[in-house]
Amino acid sequence: MATYLDKVLHATGVQIGAAYSAMAIATIISPFFVGMIADRFFPAQKVLGVLHLIGAALLYEATTLSNPNTFYWIILVYSLAYAPTLALVNTVAFRQMSDPGKQFASVRFLGTIGWIVAGWLIDKVFNLTPDQLAFTFKMAAVASAALGILSFFLPNTPPKAKGEKSTFAQILGADAFVLFKDKSFTVFFIASILICIPLSFYYSMTNLYLVDAGMQNATSNMTFGQFSEALFILLIPVLFRTIGVKWMIAVGMIAWVLRFLCFGYGNMGPNEWMLFAGIILHGVCFDFFFVTGQIYTDSKAGVNIQSSAQGMITMATYGIGMWIGTLLSGYVKDFYTVNNVPQWKAIWMVPAGIAAVVLVLFTLFFKDNQKGAVRTDIAHA
């Protein structure tokens, strides 16, 4: 999307950042939709179907636009339709499984495969150039329509909380606020928000950067990050028992710093390896921080507030943290653009610096180095 906005719609960095902030805004809002409507009135599979069909129409509409500001509003509405489906599809999956701990991993793995297939379709099948990237949104529209139709044929998943009363505070996930009595969890929560600020630079700027650097097939090459993600997730159970949660999260943060340094100093000449190293480090960045963080949150929450706690962390990371980061990334890109040429080395040093500061603060103040077995349904969520 960043490459499309930059090369086709001639958007500014701020406009690109705003477009990526749409999903973060939707992630903050979606728990209210799921908690107040989907969980109480309609079967989950039917809500999924309607939302994905609406999404298909919005994605196609996005291809007809030439104004980046109008594009933002369409993407925001699309994001508001899409974000609730992340929770709803897990609801459908878990309600049909007799043993989610054993069954969910193989289902969730297909999501990683889907991500890889999408990237390869863009580069290897349709061979899209930057000025043809509107076709990407048409691809997504077709996929969304197919998914919407398929959703109506999924097993019936009636609303579990139908007829139950709940307070606004419960929908907000306030039950999980008790976790803030634990100093280490509070440190982890704040670090989760802060580390997602540099993360958003990766999501919103990497493809555009690689295209500007002259890399061919940048989109399919970025799927090496998903291959890496699938590989490193296998190490989590072993490392969780040996080095513990603190140092696993710290290693993830170190990988964040290294990734941005690789992008800053990499090029399509002798340092081409650094570009691929930055992509491949995505597996360590994602698995060692997000998956380990999910496990840590689950262990701290206990059975009664697991859902509230996971929802709160998701809102903090993919919501608040990513929202701040996407907007900041746009301002940074514009600030370091001279004569319409982005100074990418300077741009990447900003998220590298932020990640380094978060790493230092986390290692100094996070004292809990919990070790133990891993619940596989959380590890692959």
mmCIF file of C-alpha atoms in Angstrom:
data_model
loop_
_atom_site.group_PDB
_atom_site.id
_atom_site.type_symbol
_atom_site.label_atom_id
_atom_site.label_comp_id
_atom_site.label_asym_id
_atom_site.label_seq_id
_atom_site.Cartn_x
_atom_site.Cartn_y
_atom_site.Cartn_z
ATOM 1 C CA MET A 1 0.000 0.000 0.000
ATOM 2 C CA ALA A 2 2.853 2.415 0.793
ATOM 3 C CA THR A 3 4.398 1.841 -2.631
ATOM 4 C CA TYR A 4 1.010 2.287 -4.325
ATOM 5 C CA LEU A 5 0.297 5.494 -2.443
ATOM 6 C CA ASP A 6 3.760 6.893 -3.139
ATOM 7 C CA LYS A 7 4.226 5.875 -6.770
ATOM 8 C CA VAL A 8 0.643 6.025 -8.077
ATOM 9 C CA LEU A 9 -1.295 8.456 -5.880
ATOM 10 C CA HIS A 10 1.802 10.575 -5.085
ATOM 11 C CA ALA A 11 0.950 10.696 -1.391
ATOM 12 C CA THR A 12 3.120 12.361 1.239
ATOM 13 C CA GLY A 13 4.714 10.413 4.063
ATOM 14 C CA VAL A 14 2.082 11.764 6.446
ATOM 15 C CA GLN A 15 -0.696 10.478 4.156
ATOM 16 C CA ILE A 16 0.973 7.064 3.937
ATOM 17 C CA GLY A 17 1.297 6.916 7.715
ATOM 18 C CA ALA A 18 -2.342 7.913 8.110
ATOM 19 C CA ALA A 19 -3.448 5.102 5.789
ATOM 20 C CA TYR A 20 -1.560 2.567 7.887
ATOM 21 C CA SER A 21 -2.992 4.057 11.084
ATOM 22 C CA ALA A 22 -6.477 3.063 9.905
ATOM 23 C CA MET A 23 -6.073 -0.553 11.017
ATOM 24 C CA ALA A 24 -4.653 0.561 14.365
ATOM 25 C CA ILE A 25 -7.692 2.778 14.950
ATOM 26 C CA ALA A 26 -9.977 -0.099 13.979
ATOM 27 C CA THR A 27 -8.145 -2.448 16.357
ATOM 28 C CA ILE A 28 -8.897 -0.078 19.235
ATOM 29 C CA ILE A 29 -12.582 0.097 18.309
ATOM 30 C CA SER A 30 -13.242 -3.540 17.280
ATOM 31 C CA PRO A 31 -13.457 -5.045 20.826
ATOM 32 C CA PHE A 32 -16.515 -2.858 21.436
ATOM 33 C CA PHE A 33 -18.143 -4.179 18.253
ATOM 34 C CA VAL A 34 -17.415 -7.798 19.122
ATOM 35 C CA GLY A 35 -18.328 -7.404 22.774
ATOM 36 C CA MET A 36 -21.524 -5.423 22.299
ATOM 37 C CA ILE A 37 -22.936 -6.871 19.065
ATOM 38 C CA ALA A 38 -21.301 -10.027 17.718
ATOM 39 C CA ASP A 39 -21.090 -11.819 21.071
ATOM 40 C CA ARG A 40 -24.742 -11.135 21.913
ATOM 41 C CA PHE A 41 -27.006 -11.005 18.897
ATOM 42 C CA PHE A 42 -25.766 -12.853 15.802
ATOM 43 C CA PRO A 43 -23.973 -16.107 14.957
ATOM 44 C CA ALA A 44 -20.266 -15.427 14.475
ATOM 45 C CA GLN A 45 -20.065 -17.028 11.019
ATOM 46 C CA LYS A 46 -22.846 -14.794 9.643
ATOM 47 C CA VAL A 47 -21.220 -11.645 11.021
ATOM 48 C CA LEU A 48 -17.972 -12.793 9.395
ATOM 49 C CA GLY A 49 -19.721 -13.255 6.061
ATOM 50 C CA VAL A 50 -21.371 -9.826 6.067
ATOM 51 C CA LEU A 51 -18.203 -8.003 7.127
ATOM 52 C CA HIS A 52 -16.040 -9.655 4.452
ATOM 53 C CA LEU A 53 -18.577 -8.918 1.707
ATOM 54 C CA ILE A 54 -18.673 -5.267 2.790
ATOM 55 C CA GLY A 55 -14.879 -5.340 2.780
ATOM 56 C CA ALA A 56 -14.800 -6.659 -0.791
ATOM 57 C CA ALA A 57 -16.865 -3.712 -2.038
ATOM 58 C CA LEU A 58 -14.679 -1.212 -0.177
ATOM 59 C CA LEU A 59 -11.432 -2.710 -1.482
ATOM 60 C CA TYR A 60 -12.678 -2.517 -5.045
ATOM 61 C CA GLU A 61 -13.825 1.071 -4.499
ATOM 62 C CA ALA A 62 -10.289 1.924 -3.319
ATOM 63 C CA THR A 63 -8.937 1.093 -6.796
ATOM 64 C CA THR A 64 -11.083 3.797 -8.375
ATOM 65 C CA LEU A 65 -9.664 6.650 -6.303
ATOM 66 C CA SER A 66 -6.955 9.111 -7.241
ATOM 67 C CA ASN A 67 -6.951 11.294 -4.128
ATOM 68 C CA PRO A 68 -4.904 9.896 -1.198
ATOM 69 C CA ASN A 69 -7.112 11.676 1.341
ATOM 70 C CA THR A 70 -10.246 9.996 -0.028
ATOM 71 C CA PHE A 71 -8.313 6.718 -0.160
ATOM 72 C CA TYR A 72 -7.647 7.047 3.580
ATOM 73 C CA TRP A 73 -11.345 7.244 4.446
ATOM 74 C CA ILE A 74 -12.166 4.175 2.360
ATOM 75 C CA ILE A 75 -9.329 2.228 3.995
ATOM 76 C CA LEU A 76 -10.473 3.376 7.433
ATOM 77 C CA VAL A 77 -14.012 2.108 6.833
ATOM 78 C CA TYR A 78 -12.588 -1.116 5.408
ATOM 79 C CA SER A 79 -10.381 -1.533 8.493
ATOM 80 C CA LEU A 80 -13.383 -1.010 10.766
ATOM 81 C CA ALA A 81 -15.106 -3.869 8.929
ATOM 82 C CA TYR A 82 -12.045 -6.124 8.893
ATOM 83 C CA ALA A 83 -10.650 -5.743 12.428
ATOM 84 C CA PRO A 84 -13.556 -7.510 14.222
ATOM 85 C CA THR A 85 -13.122 -10.554 11.983
ATOM 86 C CA LEU A 86 -9.775 -11.351 13.635
ATOM 87 C CA ALA A 87 -11.514 -12.192 16.897
ATOM 88 C CA LEU A 88 -14.593 -13.684 15.254
ATOM 89 C CA VAL A 89 -12.674 -16.200 13.145
ATOM 90 C CA ASN A 90 -10.872 -17.430 16.275
ATOM 91 C CA THR A 91 -14.241 -17.775 17.980
ATOM 92 C CA VAL A 92 -15.530 -19.963 15.142
ATOM 93 C CA ALA A 93 -12.353 -22.055 15.194
ATOM 94 C CA PHE A 94 -12.103 -22.612 18.949
ATOM 95 C CA ARG A 95 -15.803 -23.409 19.384
ATOM 96 C CA GLN A 96 -15.525 -26.319 16.922
ATOM 97 C CA MET A 97 -12.348 -27.834 18.388
ATOM 98 C CA SER A 98 -12.267 -30.534 21.054
ATOM 99 C CA ASP A 99 -8.598 -29.835 21.877
ATOM 100 C CA PRO A 100 -7.500 -26.367 20.697
ATOM 101 C CA GLY A 101 -4.054 -26.861 22.181
ATOM 102 C CA LYS A 102 -3.340 -29.575 19.628
ATOM 103 C CA GLN A 103 -5.657 -28.583 16.774
ATOM 104 C CA PHE A 104 -5.349 -24.814 16.447
ATOM 105 C CA ALA A 105 -1.664 -24.660 15.524
ATOM 106 C CA SER A 106 -2.146 -26.455 12.211
ATOM 107 C CA VAL A 107 -5.113 -24.222 11.344
ATOM 108 C CA ARG A 108 -3.313 -20.992 12.287
ATOM 109 C CA PHE A 109 -0.256 -22.057 10.263
ATOM 110 C CA LEU A 110 -2.394 -21.770 7.118
ATOM 111 C CA GLY A 111 -2.675 -18.044 7.827
ATOM 112 C CA THR A 112 1.082 -17.725 7.421
ATOM 113 C CA ILE A 113 0.844 -19.712 4.185
ATOM 114 C CA GLY A 114 -1.876 -17.356 2.943
ATOM 115 C CA TRP A 115 0.332 -14.345 3.625
ATOM 116 C CA ILE A 116 3.166 -15.935 1.634
ATOM 117 C CA VAL A 117 0.856 -16.864 -1.271
ATOM 118 C CA ALA A 118 -0.416 -13.281 -1.518
ATOM 119 C CA GLY A 119 3.118 -11.904 -1.808
ATOM 120 C CA TRP A 120 4.111 -14.441 -4.429
ATOM 121 C CA LEU A 121 0.968 -13.805 -6.477
ATOM 122 C CA ILE A 122 1.879 -10.117 -6.723
ATOM 123 C CA ASP A 123 5.432 -10.726 -7.955
ATOM 124 C CA LYS A 124 5.631 -14.213 -9.411
ATOM 125 C CA VAL A 125 2.197 -14.785 -10.966
ATOM 126 C CA PHE A 126 0.920 -11.348 -11.999
ATOM 127 C CA ASN A 127 4.352 -9.638 -12.113
ATOM 128 C CA LEU A 128 2.917 -6.344 -10.950
ATOM 129 C CA THR A 129 5.022 -3.223 -11.341
ATOM 130 C CA PRO A 130 4.579 -0.311 -8.892
ATOM 131 C CA ASP A 131 2.239 1.528 -11.280
ATOM 132 C CA GLN A 132 0.015 -1.587 -11.527
ATOM 133 C CA LEU A 133 -0.443 -2.086 -7.794
ATOM 134 C CA ALA A 134 -4.122 -1.083 -7.884
ATOM 135 C CA PHE A 135 -4.598 -4.678 -9.049
ATOM 136 C CA THR A 136 -3.479 -5.783 -5.568
ATOM 137 C CA PHE A 137 -6.638 -4.297 -4.069
ATOM 138 C CA LYS A 138 -8.743 -6.058 -6.716
ATOM 139 C CA MET A 139 -7.053 -9.334 -5.764
ATOM 140 C CA ALA A 140 -7.895 -8.640 -2.125
ATOM 141 C CA ALA A 141 -11.480 -7.725 -3.041
ATOM 142 C CA VAL A 142 -11.965 -11.077 -4.796
ATOM 143 C CA ALA A 143 -10.419 -12.926 -1.844
ATOM 144 C CA SER A 144 -12.644 -11.010 0.591
ATOM 145 C CA ALA A 145 -15.763 -11.811 -1.438
ATOM 146 C CA ALA A 146 -14.837 -15.503 -1.595
ATOM 147 C CA LEU A 147 -14.152 -15.537 2.138
ATOM 148 C CA GLY A 148 -17.434 -13.777 2.822
ATOM 149 C CA ILE A 149 -19.404 -16.376 0.882
ATOM 150 C CA LEU A 150 -17.463 -19.237 2.489
ATOM 151 C CA SER A 151 -18.192 -17.851 5.960
ATOM 152 C CA PHE A 152 -21.916 -18.539 5.590
ATOM 153 C CA PHE A 153 -21.095 -22.240 5.148
ATOM 154 C CA LEU A 154 -18.935 -22.489 8.278
ATOM 155 C CA PRO A 155 -20.313 -24.451 11.249
ATOM 156 C CA ASN A 156 -22.992 -22.576 13.154
ATOM 157 C CA THR A 157 -21.469 -20.593 16.011
ATOM 158 C CA PRO A 158 -24.326 -18.951 17.954
ATOM 159 C CA PRO A 159 -23.645 -15.940 20.192
ATOM 160 C CA LYS A 160 -22.283 -17.284 23.458
ATOM 161 C CA ALA A 161 -23.233 -14.254 25.541
ATOM 162 C CA LYS A 162 -26.798 -13.944 24.213
ATOM 163 C CA GLY A 163 -29.084 -12.612 26.915
ATOM 164 C CA GLU A 164 -26.246 -11.870 29.300
ATOM 165 C CA LYS A 165 -25.743 -8.406 30.698
ATOM 166 C CA SER A 166 -22.326 -6.817 30.778
ATOM 167 C CA THR A 167 -21.023 -3.423 31.755
ATOM 168 C CA PHE A 168 -19.113 -1.014 29.549
ATOM 169 C CA ALA A 169 -16.081 -1.608 31.778
ATOM 170 C CA GLN A 170 -16.228 -5.366 31.132
ATOM 171 C CA ILE A 171 -16.362 -4.825 27.360
ATOM 172 C CA LEU A 172 -13.374 -2.503 27.714
ATOM 173 C CA GLY A 173 -11.525 -5.333 29.437
ATOM 174 C CA ALA A 174 -11.317 -3.533 32.779
ATOM 175 C CA ASP A 175 -11.341 -6.902 34.550
ATOM 176 C CA ALA A 176 -7.718 -7.245 33.456
ATOM 177 C CA PHE A 177 -6.645 -3.963 35.069
ATOM 178 C CA VAL A 178 -5.862 -5.934 38.216
ATOM 179 C CA LEU A 179 -2.694 -7.112 36.436
ATOM 180 C CA PHE A 180 -1.225 -3.620 36.773
ATOM 181 C CA LYS A 181 -0.671 -4.349 40.452
ATOM 182 C CA ASP A 182 2.266 -6.427 39.218
ATOM 183 C CA LYS A 183 5.167 -4.041 38.510
ATOM 184 C CA SER A 184 6.773 -6.301 35.904
ATOM 185 C CA PHE A 185 3.508 -6.685 33.996
ATOM 186 C CA THR A 186 3.103 -2.900 33.993
ATOM 187 C CA VAL A 187 6.616 -2.565 32.565
ATOM 188 C CA PHE A 188 5.780 -5.183 29.927
ATOM 189 C CA PHE A 189 2.533 -3.392 29.030
ATOM 190 C CA ILE A 190 4.273 -0.031 28.571
ATOM 191 C CA ALA A 191 7.115 -1.682 26.617
ATOM 192 C CA SER A 192 4.515 -3.361 24.373
ATOM 193 C CA ILE A 193 3.089 0.008 23.391
ATOM 194 C CA LEU A 194 6.498 1.608 22.882
ATOM 195 C CA ILE A 195 8.048 -1.228 20.840
ATOM 196 C CA CYS A 196 5.124 -1.140 18.396
ATOM 197 C CA ILE A 197 6.088 2.410 17.463
ATOM 198 C CA PRO A 198 9.227 1.254 15.574
ATOM 199 C CA LEU A 199 7.383 -1.885 14.409
ATOM 200 C CA SER A 200 4.978 0.292 12.434
ATOM 201 C CA PHE A 201 7.919 1.689 10.447
ATOM 202 C CA TYR A 202 8.541 -1.855 9.183
ATOM 203 C CA TYR A 203 4.954 -2.419 8.111
ATOM 204 C CA SER A 204 4.391 0.971 6.510
ATOM 205 C CA MET A 205 7.774 1.722 4.933
ATOM 206 C CA THR A 206 9.686 -1.476 4.115
ATOM 207 C CA ASN A 207 8.129 -2.292 0.747
ATOM 208 C CA LEU A 208 8.522 1.278 -0.491
ATOM 209 C CA TYR A 209 12.116 1.337 0.772
ATOM 210 C CA LEU A 210 13.047 -1.926 -0.974
ATOM 211 C CA VAL A 211 11.479 -0.718 -4.230
ATOM 212 C CA ASP A 212 13.418 2.566 -3.974
ATOM 213 C CA ALA A 213 16.583 0.585 -3.249
ATOM 214 C CA GLY A 214 16.133 -1.213 -6.568
ATOM 215 C CA MET A 215 15.168 -4.653 -5.278
ATOM 216 C CA GLN A 216 13.244 -6.757 -7.786
ATOM 217 C CA ASN A 217 10.266 -8.753 -6.471
ATOM 218 C CA ALA A 218 10.317 -6.856 -3.184
ATOM 219 C CA THR A 219 6.865 -8.079 -2.107
ATOM 220 C CA SER A 220 7.599 -11.791 -2.552
ATOM 221 C CA ASN A 221 11.050 -11.329 -1.009
ATOM 222 C CA MET A 222 9.375 -9.900 2.077
ATOM 223 C CA THR A 223 7.605 -13.240 2.574
ATOM 224 C CA PHE A 224 10.938 -14.618 3.790
ATOM 225 C CA GLY A 225 9.879 -12.884 7.002
ATOM 226 C CA GLN A 226 6.878 -15.227 7.219
ATOM 227 C CA PHE A 227 9.065 -18.280 6.500
ATOM 228 C CA SER A 228 11.288 -17.085 9.324
ATOM 229 C CA GLU A 229 8.255 -16.600 11.569
ATOM 230 C CA ALA A 230 7.135 -20.181 10.971
ATOM 231 C CA LEU A 231 10.648 -21.485 11.749
ATOM 232 C CA PHE A 232 11.424 -19.519 14.902
ATOM 233 C CA ILE A 233 8.067 -20.243 16.495
ATOM 234 C CA LEU A 234 9.269 -23.839 16.837
ATOM 235 C CA LEU A 235 12.062 -22.652 19.172
ATOM 236 C CA ILE A 236 9.739 -20.930 21.619
ATOM 237 C CA PRO A 237 8.860 -23.946 23.833
ATOM 238 C CA VAL A 238 12.551 -24.818 24.299
ATOM 239 C CA LEU A 239 13.758 -21.276 24.947
ATOM 240 C CA PHE A 240 10.843 -20.466 27.240
ATOM 241 C CA ARG A 241 11.967 -23.287 29.520
ATOM 242 C CA THR A 242 15.665 -22.378 29.371
ATOM 243 C CA ILE A 243 16.289 -18.621 29.175
ATOM 244 C CA GLY A 244 12.854 -17.486 30.369
ATOM 245 C CA VAL A 245 10.373 -14.830 29.330
ATOM 246 C CA LYS A 246 12.505 -11.754 30.099
ATOM 247 C CA TRP A 247 15.426 -12.694 27.904
ATOM 248 C CA MET A 248 13.241 -14.051 25.112
ATOM 249 C CA ILE A 249 11.475 -10.696 24.891
ATOM 250 C CA ALA A 250 14.835 -8.904 25.131
ATOM 251 C CA VAL A 251 16.209 -10.981 22.234
ATOM 252 C CA GLY A 252 13.159 -9.990 20.192
ATOM 253 C CA MET A 253 13.896 -6.329 20.908
ATOM 254 C CA ILE A 254 17.563 -6.763 19.986
ATOM 255 C CA ALA A 255 16.433 -8.227 16.670
ATOM 256 C CA TRP A 256 14.302 -5.109 16.177
ATOM 257 C CA VAL A 257 17.345 -2.862 16.548
ATOM 258 C CA LEU A 258 19.437 -5.044 14.238
ATOM 259 C CA ARG A 259 16.709 -5.139 11.597
ATOM 260 C CA PHE A 260 16.525 -1.369 11.275
ATOM 261 C CA LEU A 261 20.325 -1.042 11.287
ATOM 262 C CA CYS A 262 20.451 -3.580 8.453
ATOM 263 C CA PHE A 263 17.963 -1.523 6.464
ATOM 264 C CA GLY A 264 19.840 1.685 7.220
ATOM 265 C CA TYR A 265 23.207 0.394 6.028
ATOM 266 C CA GLY A 266 22.015 -2.099 3.404
ATOM 267 C CA ASN A 267 21.929 -1.559 -0.350
ATOM 268 C CA MET A 268 21.577 -3.511 -3.586
ATOM 269 C CA GLY A 269 25.362 -3.574 -3.938
ATOM 270 C CA PRO A 270 27.797 -5.348 -1.616
ATOM 271 C CA ASN A 271 25.423 -4.954 1.348
ATOM 272 C CA GLU A 272 22.449 -6.637 -0.305
ATOM 273 C CA TRP A 273 22.689 -9.371 2.338
ATOM 274 C CA MET A 274 21.742 -6.793 4.962
ATOM 275 C CA LEU A 275 18.411 -6.136 3.249
ATOM 276 C CA PHE A 276 17.542 -9.827 3.356
ATOM 277 C CA ALA A 277 18.837 -10.108 6.928
ATOM 278 C CA GLY A 278 16.469 -7.300 7.924
ATOM 279 C CA ILE A 279 13.563 -9.169 6.333
ATOM 280 C CA ILE A 280 14.443 -12.553 7.836
ATOM 281 C CA LEU A 281 14.822 -11.052 11.327
ATOM 282 C CA HIS A 282 11.055 -10.486 11.252
ATOM 283 C CA GLY A 283 10.589 -14.017 12.583
ATOM 284 C CA VAL A 284 12.654 -13.306 15.694
ATOM 285 C CA CYS A 285 11.076 -9.866 16.147
ATOM 286 C CA PHE A 286 7.525 -11.171 15.949
ATOM 287 C CA ASP A 287 7.798 -14.557 17.659
ATOM 288 C CA PHE A 288 10.105 -13.639 20.514
ATOM 289 C CA PHE A 289 8.157 -10.533 21.467
ATOM 290 C CA PHE A 290 4.521 -11.003 20.474
ATOM 291 C CA VAL A 291 4.094 -14.745 20.919
ATOM 292 C CA THR A 292 6.171 -14.807 24.107
ATOM 293 C CA GLY A 293 4.211 -11.788 25.319
ATOM 294 C CA GLN A 294 0.927 -13.612 24.700
ATOM 295 C CA ILE A 295 2.192 -16.550 26.733
ATOM 296 C CA TYR A 296 3.360 -14.272 29.548
ATOM 297 C CA THR A 297 0.042 -12.412 29.614
ATOM 298 C CA ASP A 298 -1.897 -15.672 29.641
ATOM 299 C CA SER A 299 0.131 -17.014 32.566
ATOM 300 C CA LYS A 300 -0.358 -13.828 34.566
ATOM 301 C CA ALA A 301 -4.070 -13.517 33.865
ATOM 302 C CA GLY A 302 -5.353 -16.923 34.897
ATOM 303 C CA VAL A 303 -8.518 -18.538 33.588
ATOM 304 C CA ASN A 304 -11.041 -15.907 34.665
ATOM 305 C CA ILE A 305 -9.596 -12.897 32.844
ATOM 306 C CA GLN A 306 -7.621 -14.501 29.985
ATOM 307 C CA SER A 307 -9.777 -13.024 27.240
ATOM 308 C CA SER A 308 -9.834 -9.559 28.799
ATOM 309 C CA ALA A 309 -6.079 -9.598 29.308
ATOM 310 C CA GLN A 310 -5.297 -10.717 25.744
ATOM 311 C CA GLY A 311 -7.721 -8.126 24.375
ATOM 312 C CA MET A 312 -6.072 -5.423 26.455
ATOM 313 C CA ILE A 313 -2.590 -6.323 25.153
ATOM 314 C CA THR A 314 -3.865 -6.443 21.568
ATOM 315 C CA MET A 315 -5.381 -2.988 21.964
ATOM 316 C CA ALA A 316 -2.111 -1.701 23.443
ATOM 317 C CA THR A 317 0.096 -3.115 20.674
ATOM 318 C CA TYR A 318 -1.799 -3.262 17.396
ATOM 319 C CA GLY A 319 -4.005 -0.389 18.524
ATOM 320 C CA ILE A 320 -2.309 2.360 20.536
ATOM 321 C CA GLY A 321 1.335 1.541 19.738
ATOM 322 C CA MET A 322 0.807 1.018 16.029
ATOM 323 C CA TRP A 323 -1.388 4.124 15.772
ATOM 324 C CA ILE A 324 1.333 6.321 17.255
ATOM 325 C CA GLY A 325 4.014 4.629 15.163
ATOM 326 C CA THR A 326 2.244 4.837 11.818
ATOM 327 C CA LEU A 327 1.657 8.555 12.220
ATOM 328 C CA LEU A 328 5.242 9.118 13.395
ATOM 329 C CA SER A 329 6.670 7.117 10.482
ATOM 330 C CA GLY A 330 4.915 9.422 8.027
ATOM 331 C CA TYR A 331 6.289 12.556 9.668
ATOM 332 C CA VAL A 332 9.798 11.072 9.830
ATOM 333 C CA LYS A 333 9.727 10.135 6.137
ATOM 334 C CA ASP A 334 8.673 13.645 5.149
ATOM 335 C CA PHE A 335 11.234 15.250 7.478
ATOM 336 C CA TYR A 336 14.086 13.248 5.931
ATOM 337 C CA THR A 337 12.962 13.686 2.323
ATOM 338 C CA VAL A 338 15.181 16.100 0.378
ATOM 339 C CA ASN A 339 14.200 17.160 -3.148
ATOM 340 C CA ASN A 340 11.606 14.355 -3.227
ATOM 341 C CA VAL A 341 14.292 11.765 -2.378
ATOM 342 C CA PRO A 342 13.838 9.960 0.965
ATOM 343 C CA GLN A 343 17.061 9.712 2.990
ATOM 344 C CA TRP A 344 16.415 6.143 4.031
ATOM 345 C CA LYS A 345 19.448 5.693 6.262
ATOM 346 C CA ALA A 346 18.348 8.611 8.439
ATOM 347 C CA ILE A 347 14.745 7.363 8.415
ATOM 348 C CA TRP A 348 15.682 3.890 9.650
ATOM 349 C CA MET A 349 17.887 5.246 12.440
ATOM 350 C CA VAL A 350 14.779 6.661 14.133
ATOM 351 C CA PRO A 351 13.022 3.307 14.771
ATOM 352 C CA ALA A 352 16.415 1.725 15.546
ATOM 353 C CA GLY A 353 16.969 4.345 18.242
ATOM 354 C CA ILE A 354 13.470 3.976 19.695
ATOM 355 C CA ALA A 355 13.799 0.182 19.829
ATOM 356 C CA ALA A 356 17.215 0.481 21.531
ATOM 357 C CA VAL A 357 15.814 2.793 24.227
ATOM 358 C CA VAL A 358 12.859 0.460 24.864
ATOM 359 C CA LEU A 359 15.283 -2.484 25.099
ATOM 360 C CA VAL A 360 17.401 -0.752 27.757
ATOM 361 C CA LEU A 361 14.382 0.337 29.804
ATOM 362 C CA PHE A 362 12.804 -3.120 29.602
ATOM 363 C CA THR A 363 15.933 -4.998 30.720
ATOM 364 C CA LEU A 364 16.449 -2.568 33.612
ATOM 365 C CA PHE A 365 12.933 -2.570 35.029
ATOM 366 C CA PHE A 366 11.380 -5.930 34.068
ATOM 367 C CA LYS A 367 12.234 -8.348 36.893
ATOM 368 C CA ASP A 368 10.054 -11.376 36.163
ATOM 369 C CA ASN A 369 11.990 -14.129 34.361
ATOM 370 C CA GLN A 370 9.276 -16.742 34.377
ATOM 371 C CA LYS A 371 10.127 -20.126 32.906
ATOM 372 C CA GLY A 372 7.948 -23.126 32.184
ATOM 373 C CA ALA A 373 5.851 -25.018 29.685
ATOM 374 C CA VAL A 374 4.127 -23.304 26.779
ATOM 375 C CA ARG A 375 0.428 -23.614 25.917
ATOM 376 C CA THR A 376 0.521 -24.279 22.207
ATOM 377 C CA ASP A 377 -2.874 -22.713 21.529
ATOM 378 C CA ILE A 378 -1.453 -19.391 22.750
ATOM 379 C CA ALA A 379 1.955 -19.818 21.127
ATOM 380 C CA HIS A 380 0.423 -20.095 17.669
ATOM 381 C CA ALA A 381 -2.358 -17.536 18.143
#
